[in-house]
JSON list of C-alpha atoms in Angstrom, two decimals:
[
{"chain": "A", "resi": 1, "resn": "MET", "atom": "CA", "xyz": [31.68, -16.24, -31.53]},
{"chain": "A", "resi": 2, "resn": "LYS", "atom": "CA", "xyz": [31.33, -13.78, -28.63]},
{"chain": "A", "resi": 3, "resn": "ARG", "atom": "CA", "xyz": [32.17, -14.85, -25.13]},
{"chain": "A", "resi": 4, "resn": "ILE", "atom": "CA", "xyz": [29.98, -13.66, -22.30]},
{"chain": "A", "resi": 5, "resn": "LEU", "atom": "CA", "xyz": [31.78, -13.03, -19.05]},
{"chain": "A", "resi": 6, "resn": "PHE", "atom": "CA", "xyz": [29.79, -13.51, -15.87]},
{"chain": "A", "resi": 7, "resn": "THR", "atom": "CA", "xyz": [31.13, -11.61, -12.91]},
{"chain": "A", "resi": 8, "resn": "PRO", "atom": "CA", "xyz": [30.65, -13.15, -9.44]},
{"chain": "A", "resi": 9, "resn": "ILE", "atom": "CA", "xyz": [28.12, -10.46, -8.47]},
{"chain": "A", "resi": 10, "resn": "PHE", "atom": "CA", "xyz": [26.11, -11.12, -11.66]},
{"chain": "A", "resi": 11, "resn": "LEU", "atom": "CA", "xyz": [25.98, -14.82, -10.86]},
{"chain": "A", "resi": 12, "resn": "VAL", "atom": "CA", "xyz": [24.86, -14.13, -7.28]},
{"chain": "A", "resi": 13, "resn": "LEU", "atom": "CA", "xyz": [22.12, -11.77, -8.49]},
{"chain": "A", "resi": 14, "resn": "ALA", "atom": "CA", "xyz": [21.00, -14.14, -11.23]},
{"chain": "A", "resi": 15, "resn": "LEU", "atom": "CA", "xyz": [20.91, -17.15, -8.89]},
{"chain": "A", "resi": 16, "resn": "GLY", "atom": "CA", "xyz": [19.04, -15.12, -6.26]},
{"chain": "A", "resi": 17, "resn": "PHE", "atom": "CA", "xyz": [16.48, -14.01, -8.86]},
{"chain": "A", "resi": 18, "resn": "CYS", "atom": "CA", "xyz": [15.97, -17.58, -10.06]},
{"chain": "A", "resi": 19, "resn": "GLN", "atom": "CA", "xyz": [15.63, -18.82, -6.48]},
{"chain": "A", "resi": 20, "resn": "ALA", "atom": "CA", "xyz": [12.96, -16.22, -5.65]},
{"chain": "A", "resi": 21, "resn": "GLN", "atom": "CA", "xyz": [11.08, -17.09, -8.85]},
{"chain": "A", "resi": 22, "resn": "ASN", "atom": "CA", "xyz": [10.98, -20.73, -7.78]},
{"chain": "A", "resi": 23, "resn": "GLU", "atom": "CA", "xyz": [9.89, -19.98, -4.21]},
{"chain": "A", "resi": 24, "resn": "VAL", "atom": "CA", "xyz": [6.99, -17.58, -4.82]},
{"chain": "A", "resi": 25, "resn": "GLU", "atom": "CA", "xyz": [3.49, -19.03, -4.99]},
{"chain": "A", "resi": 26, "resn": "ASN", "atom": "CA", "xyz": [1.63, -15.73, -5.39]},
{"chain": "A", "resi": 27, "resn": "PRO", "atom": "CA", "xyz": [3.26, -12.76, -7.18]},
{"chain": "A", "resi": 28, "resn": "SER", "atom": "CA", "xyz": [1.35, -10.09, -5.21]},
{"chain": "A", "resi": 29, "resn": "ILE", "atom": "CA", "xyz": [2.29, -8.79, -1.77]},
{"chain": "A", "resi": 30, "resn": "SER", "atom": "CA", "xyz": [-0.29, -8.58, 0.99]},
{"chain": "A", "resi": 31, "resn": "ILE", "atom": "CA", "xyz": [0.23, -5.39, 3.01]},
{"chain": "A", "resi": 32, "resn": "ALA", "atom": "CA", "xyz": [-1.11, -4.80, 6.53]},
{"chain": "A", "resi": 33, "resn": "MET", "atom": "CA", "xyz": [-1.90, -1.37, 7.91]},
{"chain": "A", "resi": 34, "resn": "ILE", "atom": "CA", "xyz": [-2.48, -0.83, 11.64]},
{"chain": "A", "resi": 35, "resn": "ALA", "atom": "CA", "xyz": [-4.82, 2.13, 11.92]},
{"chain": "A", "resi": 36, "resn": "SER", "atom": "CA", "xyz": [-5.42, 4.31, 14.96]},
{"chain": "A", "resi": 37, "resn": "ASP", "atom": "CA", "xyz": [-9.17, 4.27, 14.17]},
{"chain": "A", "resi": 38, "resn": "MET", "atom": "CA", "xyz": [-10.60, 1.39, 12.14]},
{"chain": "A", "resi": 39, "resn": "ASP", "atom": "CA", "xyz": [-13.81, 3.19, 11.16]},
{"chain": "A", "resi": 40, "resn": "VAL", "atom": "CA", "xyz": [-12.06, 6.35, 9.96]},
{"chain": "A", "resi": 41, "resn": "SER", "atom": "CA", "xyz": [-9.45, 4.40, 7.97]},
{"chain": "A", "resi": 42, "resn": "TYR", "atom": "CA", "xyz": [-12.02, 2.00, 6.53]},
{"chain": "A", "resi": 43, "resn": "ASP", "atom": "CA", "xyz": [-14.12, 4.96, 5.38]},
{"chain": "A", "resi": 44, "resn": "PHE", "atom": "CA", "xyz": [-11.06, 6.61, 3.82]},
{"chain": "A", "resi": 45, "resn": "TYR", "atom": "CA", "xyz": [-9.91, 3.55, 1.88]},
{"chain": "A", "resi": 46, "resn": "THR", "atom": "CA", "xyz": [-13.37, 2.51, 0.70]},
{"chain": "A", "resi": 47, "resn": "ASN", "atom": "CA", "xyz": [-15.12, 5.84, 0.12]},
{"chain": "A", "resi": 48, "resn": "ILE", "atom": "CA", "xyz": [-12.19, 8.05, -0.91]},
{"chain": "A", "resi": 49, "resn": "ILE", "atom": "CA", "xyz": [-9.68, 5.69, -2.51]},
{"chain": "A", "resi": 50, "resn": "GLY", "atom": "CA", "xyz": [-12.42, 3.36, -3.80]},
{"chain": "A", "resi": 51, "resn": "MET", "atom": "CA", "xyz": [-11.21, 0.02, -2.43]},
{"chain": "A", "resi": 52, "resn": "VAL", "atom": "CA", "xyz": [-13.67, -2.81, -1.83]},
{"chain": "A", "resi": 53, "resn": "GLU", "atom": "CA", "xyz": [-13.82, -5.16, 1.13]},
{"chain": "A", "resi": 54, "resn": "THR", "atom": "CA", "xyz": [-13.22, -8.69, -0.14]},
{"chain": "A", "resi": 55, "resn": "GLY", "atom": "CA", "xyz": [-12.98, -10.59, 3.12]},
{"chain": "A", "resi": 56, "resn": "GLY", "atom": "CA", "xyz": [-11.59, -10.58, 6.59]},
{"chain": "A", "resi": 57, "resn": "PHE", "atom": "CA", "xyz": [-10.62, -12.73, 9.52]},
{"chain": "A", "resi": 58, "resn": "THR", "atom": "CA", "xyz": [-10.02, -12.69, 13.26]},
{"chain": "A", "resi": 59, "resn": "VAL", "atom": "CA", "xyz": [-6.71, -13.48, 14.91]},
{"chain": "A", "resi": 60, "resn": "ASP", "atom": "CA", "xyz": [-7.49, -14.95, 18.33]},
{"chain": "A", "resi": 61, "resn": "GLU", "atom": "CA", "xyz": [-5.47, -14.39, 21.51]},
{"chain": "A", "resi": 62, "resn": "SER", "atom": "CA", "xyz": [-3.70, -17.73, 21.29]},
{"chain": "A", "resi": 63, "resn": "PHE", "atom": "CA", "xyz": [-2.52, -17.39, 17.69]},
{"chain": "A", "resi": 64, "resn": "GLY", "atom": "CA", "xyz": [-1.60, -13.74, 18.24]},
{"chain": "A", "resi": 65, "resn": "LYS", "atom": "CA", "xyz": [0.76, -14.79, 21.02]},
{"chain": "A", "resi": 66, "resn": "ARG", "atom": "CA", "xyz": [2.11, -18.02, 19.47]},
{"chain": "A", "resi": 67, "resn": "SER", "atom": "CA", "xyz": [2.78, -16.36, 16.11]},
{"chain": "A", "resi": 68, "resn": "GLY", "atom": "CA", "xyz": [4.54, -13.37, 17.65]},
{"chain": "A", "resi": 69, "resn": "LEU", "atom": "CA", "xyz": [2.09, -10.93, 16.04]},
{"chain": "A", "resi": 70, "resn": "THR", "atom": "CA", "xyz": [0.71, -9.68, 19.36]},
{"chain": "A", "resi": 71, "resn": "GLY", "atom": "CA", "xyz": [1.34, -10.26, 23.04]},
{"chain": "A", "resi": 72, "resn": "GLY", "atom": "CA", "xyz": [-1.91, -12.22, 23.23]},
{"chain": "A", "resi": 73, "resn": "THR", "atom": "CA", "xyz": [-4.38, -9.62, 21.96]},
{"chain": "A", "resi": 74, "resn": "ALA", "atom": "CA", "xyz": [-7.11, -10.70, 19.55]},
{"chain": "A", "resi": 75, "resn": "TYR", "atom": "CA", "xyz": [-7.88, -8.48, 16.58]},
{"chain": "A", "resi": 76, "resn": "ASP", "atom": "CA", "xyz": [-10.00, -8.32, 13.44]},
{"chain": "A", "resi": 77, "resn": "VAL", "atom": "CA", "xyz": [-8.64, -7.78, 9.94]},
{"chain": "A", "resi": 78, "resn": "LYS", "atom": "CA", "xyz": [-10.57, -6.40, 6.98]},
{"chain": "A", "resi": 79, "resn": "ILE", "atom": "CA", "xyz": [-9.17, -7.27, 3.55]},
{"chain": "A", "resi": 80, "resn": "LEU", "atom": "CA", "xyz": [-9.46, -4.47, 1.02]},
{"chain": "A", "resi": 81, "resn": "LYS", "atom": "CA", "xyz": [-8.54, -4.51, -2.67]},
{"chain": "A", "resi": 82, "resn": "LEU", "atom": "CA", "xyz": [-8.61, -2.05, -5.51]},
{"chain": "A", "resi": 83, "resn": "ILE", "atom": "CA", "xyz": [-10.66, -4.61, -7.46]},
{"chain": "A", "resi": 84, "resn": "ASP", "atom": "CA", "xyz": [-12.20, -7.88, -6.34]},
{"chain": "A", "resi": 85, "resn": "ASP", "atom": "CA", "xyz": [-9.78, -10.15, -8.16]},
{"chain": "A", "resi": 86, "resn": "PRO", "atom": "CA", "xyz": [-7.84, -13.07, -6.66]},
{"chain": "A", "resi": 87, "resn": "HIS", "atom": "CA", "xyz": [-4.58, -11.70, -8.12]},
{"chain": "A", "resi": 88, "resn": "SER", "atom": "CA", "xyz": [-4.89, -8.12, -6.88]},
{"chain": "A", "resi": 89, "resn": "THR", "atom": "CA", "xyz": [-2.91, -6.89, -3.90]},
{"chain": "A", "resi": 90, "resn": "GLU", "atom": "CA", "xyz": [-4.52, -7.27, -0.49]},
{"chain": "A", "resi": 91, "resn": "PHE", "atom": "CA", "xyz": [-4.49, -4.24, 1.78]},
{"chain": "A", "resi": 92, "resn": "LYS", "atom": "CA", "xyz": [-5.25, -5.63, 5.23]},
{"chain": "A", "resi": 93, "resn": "LEU", "atom": "CA", "xyz": [-6.62, -3.14, 7.74]},
{"chain": "A", "resi": 94, "resn": "ALA", "atom": "CA", "xyz": [-6.56, -3.71, 11.51]},
{"chain": "A", "resi": 95, "resn": "SER", "atom": "CA", "xyz": [-6.67, -1.52, 14.60]},
{"chain": "A", "resi": 96, "resn": "PHE", "atom": "CA", "xyz": [-5.70, -1.80, 18.24]},
{"chain": "A", "resi": 97, "resn": "GLY", "atom": "CA", "xyz": [-6.91, 1.69, 19.17]},
{"chain": "A", "resi": 98, "resn": "ASN", "atom": "CA", "xyz": [-3.34, 2.94, 19.55]},
{"chain": "A", "resi": 99, "resn": "PRO", "atom": "CA", "xyz": [-2.97, 6.71, 19.59]},
{"chain": "A", "resi": 100, "resn": "LYS", "atom": "CA", "xyz": [-2.27, 8.39, 16.29]},
{"chain": "A", "resi": 101, "resn": "GLU", "atom": "CA", "xyz": [1.45, 9.06, 15.77]},
{"chain": "A", "resi": 102, "resn": "GLU", "atom": "CA", "xyz": [3.03, 12.09, 14.14]},
{"chain": "A", "resi": 103, "resn": "ALA", "atom": "CA", "xyz": [3.44, 11.16, 10.48]},
{"chain": "A", "resi": 104, "resn": "GLY", "atom": "CA", "xyz": [5.71, 13.94, 9.31]},
{"chain": "A", "resi": 105, "resn": "GLU", "atom": "CA", "xyz": [5.21, 16.26, 6.40]},
{"chain": "A", "resi": 106, "resn": "VAL", "atom": "CA", "xyz": [7.35, 14.47, 3.81]},
{"chain": "A", "resi": 107, "resn": "ILE", "atom": "CA", "xyz": [8.46, 10.88, 3.31]},
{"chain": "A", "resi": 108, "resn": "GLN", "atom": "CA", "xyz": [12.01, 11.39, 4.61]},
{"chain": "A", "resi": 109, "resn": "ASP", "atom": "CA", "xyz": [10.75, 12.37, 8.09]},
{"chain": "A", "resi": 110, "resn": "LYS", "atom": "CA", "xyz": [10.54, 8.75, 9.32]},
{"chain": "A", "resi": 111, "resn": "ASN", "atom": "CA", "xyz": [11.73, 5.26, 8.47]},
{"chain": "A", "resi": 112, "resn": "GLY", "atom": "CA", "xyz": [9.53, 2.31, 7.58]},
{"chain": "A", "resi": 113, "resn": "LEU", "atom": "CA", "xyz": [6.68, 1.93, 5.15]},
{"chain": "A", "resi": 114, "resn": "ARG", "atom": "CA", "xyz": [5.98, 5.53, 4.18]},
{"chain": "A", "resi": 115, "resn": "TYR", "atom": "CA", "xyz": [4.00, 5.47, 0.95]},
{"chain": "A", "resi": 116, "resn": "ILE", "atom": "CA", "xyz": [2.12, 3.40, -1.54]},
{"chain": "A", "resi": 117, "resn": "THR", "atom": "CA", "xyz": [1.40, 4.08, -5.21]},
{"chain": "A", "resi": 118, "resn": "ILE", "atom": "CA", "xyz": [-1.95, 3.39, -6.81]},
{"chain": "A", "resi": 119, "resn": "TYR", "atom": "CA", "xyz": [-2.24, 3.49, -10.60]},
{"chain": "A", "resi": 120, "resn": "LEU", "atom": "CA", "xyz": [-5.65, 4.57, -11.85]},
{"chain": "A", "resi": 121, "resn": "LYS", "atom": "CA", "xyz": [-7.28, 4.67, -15.27]},
{"chain": "A", "resi": 122, "resn": "SER", "atom": "CA", "xyz": [-8.36, 8.22, -14.42]},
{"chain": "A", "resi": 123, "resn": "THR", "atom": "CA", "xyz": [-7.74, 10.44, -11.41]},
{"chain": "A", "resi": 124, "resn": "GLU", "atom": "CA", "xyz": [-10.91, 12.47, -12.02]},
{"chain": "A", "resi": 125, "resn": "SER", "atom": "CA", "xyz": [-13.29, 10.59, -9.69]},
{"chain": "A", "resi": 126, "resn": "VAL", "atom": "CA", "xyz": [-10.83, 10.15, -6.84]},
{"chain": "A", "resi": 127, "resn": "LEU", "atom": "CA", "xyz": [-9.80, 13.82, -7.06]},
{"chain": "A", "resi": 128, "resn": "GLN", "atom": "CA", "xyz": [-13.46, 14.81, -6.82]},
{"chain": "A", "resi": 129, "resn": "ARG", "atom": "CA", "xyz": [-13.89, 12.64, -3.69]},
{"chain": "A", "resi": 130, "resn": "ILE", "atom": "CA", "xyz": [-10.70, 14.10, -2.20]},
{"chain": "A", "resi": 131, "resn": "GLN", "atom": "CA", "xyz": [-11.98, 17.63, -2.73]},
{"chain": "A", "resi": 132, "resn": "GLU", "atom": "CA", "xyz": [-15.54, 16.85, -1.52]},
{"chain": "A", "resi": 133, "resn": "ASN", "atom": "CA", "xyz": [-14.09, 15.43, 1.72]},
{"chain": "A", "resi": 134, "resn": "ASN", "atom": "CA", "xyz": [-11.66, 18.32, 2.26]},
{"chain": "A", "resi": 135, "resn": "ILE", "atom": "CA", "xyz": [-8.62, 16.08, 2.10]},
{"chain": "A", "resi": 136, "resn": "LYS", "atom": "CA", "xyz": [-5.46, 18.12, 1.64]},
{"chain": "A", "resi": 137, "resn": "THR", "atom": "CA", "xyz": [-3.37, 17.37, -1.43]},
{"chain": "A", "resi": 138, "resn": "LEU", "atom": "CA", "xyz": [0.35, 17.72, -0.72]},
{"chain": "A", "resi": 139, "resn": "GLY", "atom": "CA", "xyz": [2.96, 19.77, -2.49]},
{"chain": "A", "resi": 140, "resn": "ASP", "atom": "CA", "xyz": [1.61, 21.41, -5.61]},
{"chain": "A", "resi": 141, "resn": "THR", "atom": "CA", "xyz": [-0.44, 18.37, -6.59]},
{"chain": "A", "resi": 142, "resn": "PRO", "atom": "CA", "xyz": [-2.21, 17.52, -8.75]},
{"chain": "A", "resi": 143, "resn": "LEU", "atom": "CA", "xyz": [0.72, 17.74, -11.17]},
{"chain": "A", "resi": 144, "resn": "GLN", "atom": "CA", "xyz": [0.81, 16.79, -14.83]},
{"chain": "A", "resi": 145, "resn": "PHE", "atom": "CA", "xyz": [3.63, 14.54, -16.06]},
{"chain": "A", "resi": 146, "resn": "PRO", "atom": "CA", "xyz": [4.98, 15.09, -19.60]},
{"chain": "A", "resi": 147, "resn": "ASN", "atom": "CA", "xyz": [3.25, 11.83, -20.64]},
{"chain": "A", "resi": 148, "resn": "GLY", "atom": "CA", "xyz": [-0.14, 13.36, -19.75]},
{"chain": "A", "resi": 149, "resn": "LYS", "atom": "CA", "xyz": [-0.64, 11.40, -16.54]},
{"chain": "A", "resi": 150, "resn": "THR", "atom": "CA", "xyz": [-1.74, 13.18, -13.36]},
{"chain": "A", "resi": 151, "resn": "PHE", "atom": "CA", "xyz": [0.12, 12.79, -10.05]},
{"chain": "A", "resi": 152, "resn": "ILE", "atom": "CA", "xyz": [-1.72, 13.41, -6.76]},
{"chain": "A", "resi": 153, "resn": "LEU", "atom": "CA", "xyz": [-0.19, 13.03, -3.30]},
{"chain": "A", "resi": 154, "resn": "ILE", "atom": "CA", "xyz": [-2.33, 12.73, -0.16]},
{"chain": "A", "resi": 155, "resn": "GLN", "atom": "CA", "xyz": [-2.03, 11.12, 3.26]},
{"chain": "A", "resi": 156, "resn": "ASP", "atom": "CA", "xyz": [-4.38, 8.61, 4.87]},
{"chain": "A", "resi": 157, "resn": "PRO", "atom": "CA", "xyz": [-5.82, 9.33, 8.35]},
{"chain": "A", "resi": 158, "resn": "ASP", "atom": "CA", "xyz": [-2.66, 7.93, 10.01]},
{"chain": "A", "resi": 159, "resn": "GLY", "atom": "CA", "xyz": [-0.21, 9.71, 7.73]},
{"chain": "A", "resi": 160, "resn": "LEU", "atom": "CA", "xyz": [0.65, 7.05, 5.13]},
{"chain": "A", "resi": 161, "resn": "PHE", "atom": "CA", "xyz": [1.50, 8.92, 1.94]},
{"chain": "A", "resi": 162, "resn": "ILE", "atom": "CA", "xyz": [-0.51, 7.79, -1.08]},
{"chain": "A", "resi": 163, "resn": "GLU", "atom": "CA", "xyz": [0.57, 8.53, -4.64]},
{"chain": "A", "resi": 164, "resn": "LEU", "atom": "CA", "xyz": [-2.30, 8.42, -7.10]},
{"chain": "A", "resi": 165, "resn": "ILE", "atom": "CA", "xyz": [-1.19, 8.30, -10.73]},
{"chain": "A", "resi": 166, "resn": "GLY", "atom": "CA", "xyz": [-3.52, 8.13, -13.71]},
{"chain": "A", "resi": 167, "resn": "ASN", "atom": "CA", "xyz": [-4.91, 9.72, -16.85]}
]
């Protein structure tokens, strides 16, 4: 009979994993993007990336202040998804009209949320839309991985890097 030794760090990691599994109601993460220009970003994510608007809501002045989200400014949020499915990730888009910030040329130029990855069945349609809209691909992309998948790197209107990976 083999004995399994559990180190203290293994037990901490295992207990933490079990705790998170018991606390999570929804396995997807809802991400919010504050855009410098709502119309430009909405157009990019719906017409270039191909997301669909699945809902939205308004945060009023009172809740903005009480929740700590804003200093009392109301704002509208559009909920976008890659597919209209209750289990798909929500990409919430809002804008306060803040000036566009310098995004940097590569992901290591700044801290914070720098990039997202979108897995596609095929990159053909999105690459066509990228080219038709004169959106610059970064590095030497599109690149082919050894497994046959294509890797494309672009930036959204505010500089968020977007990896597109697909057949």
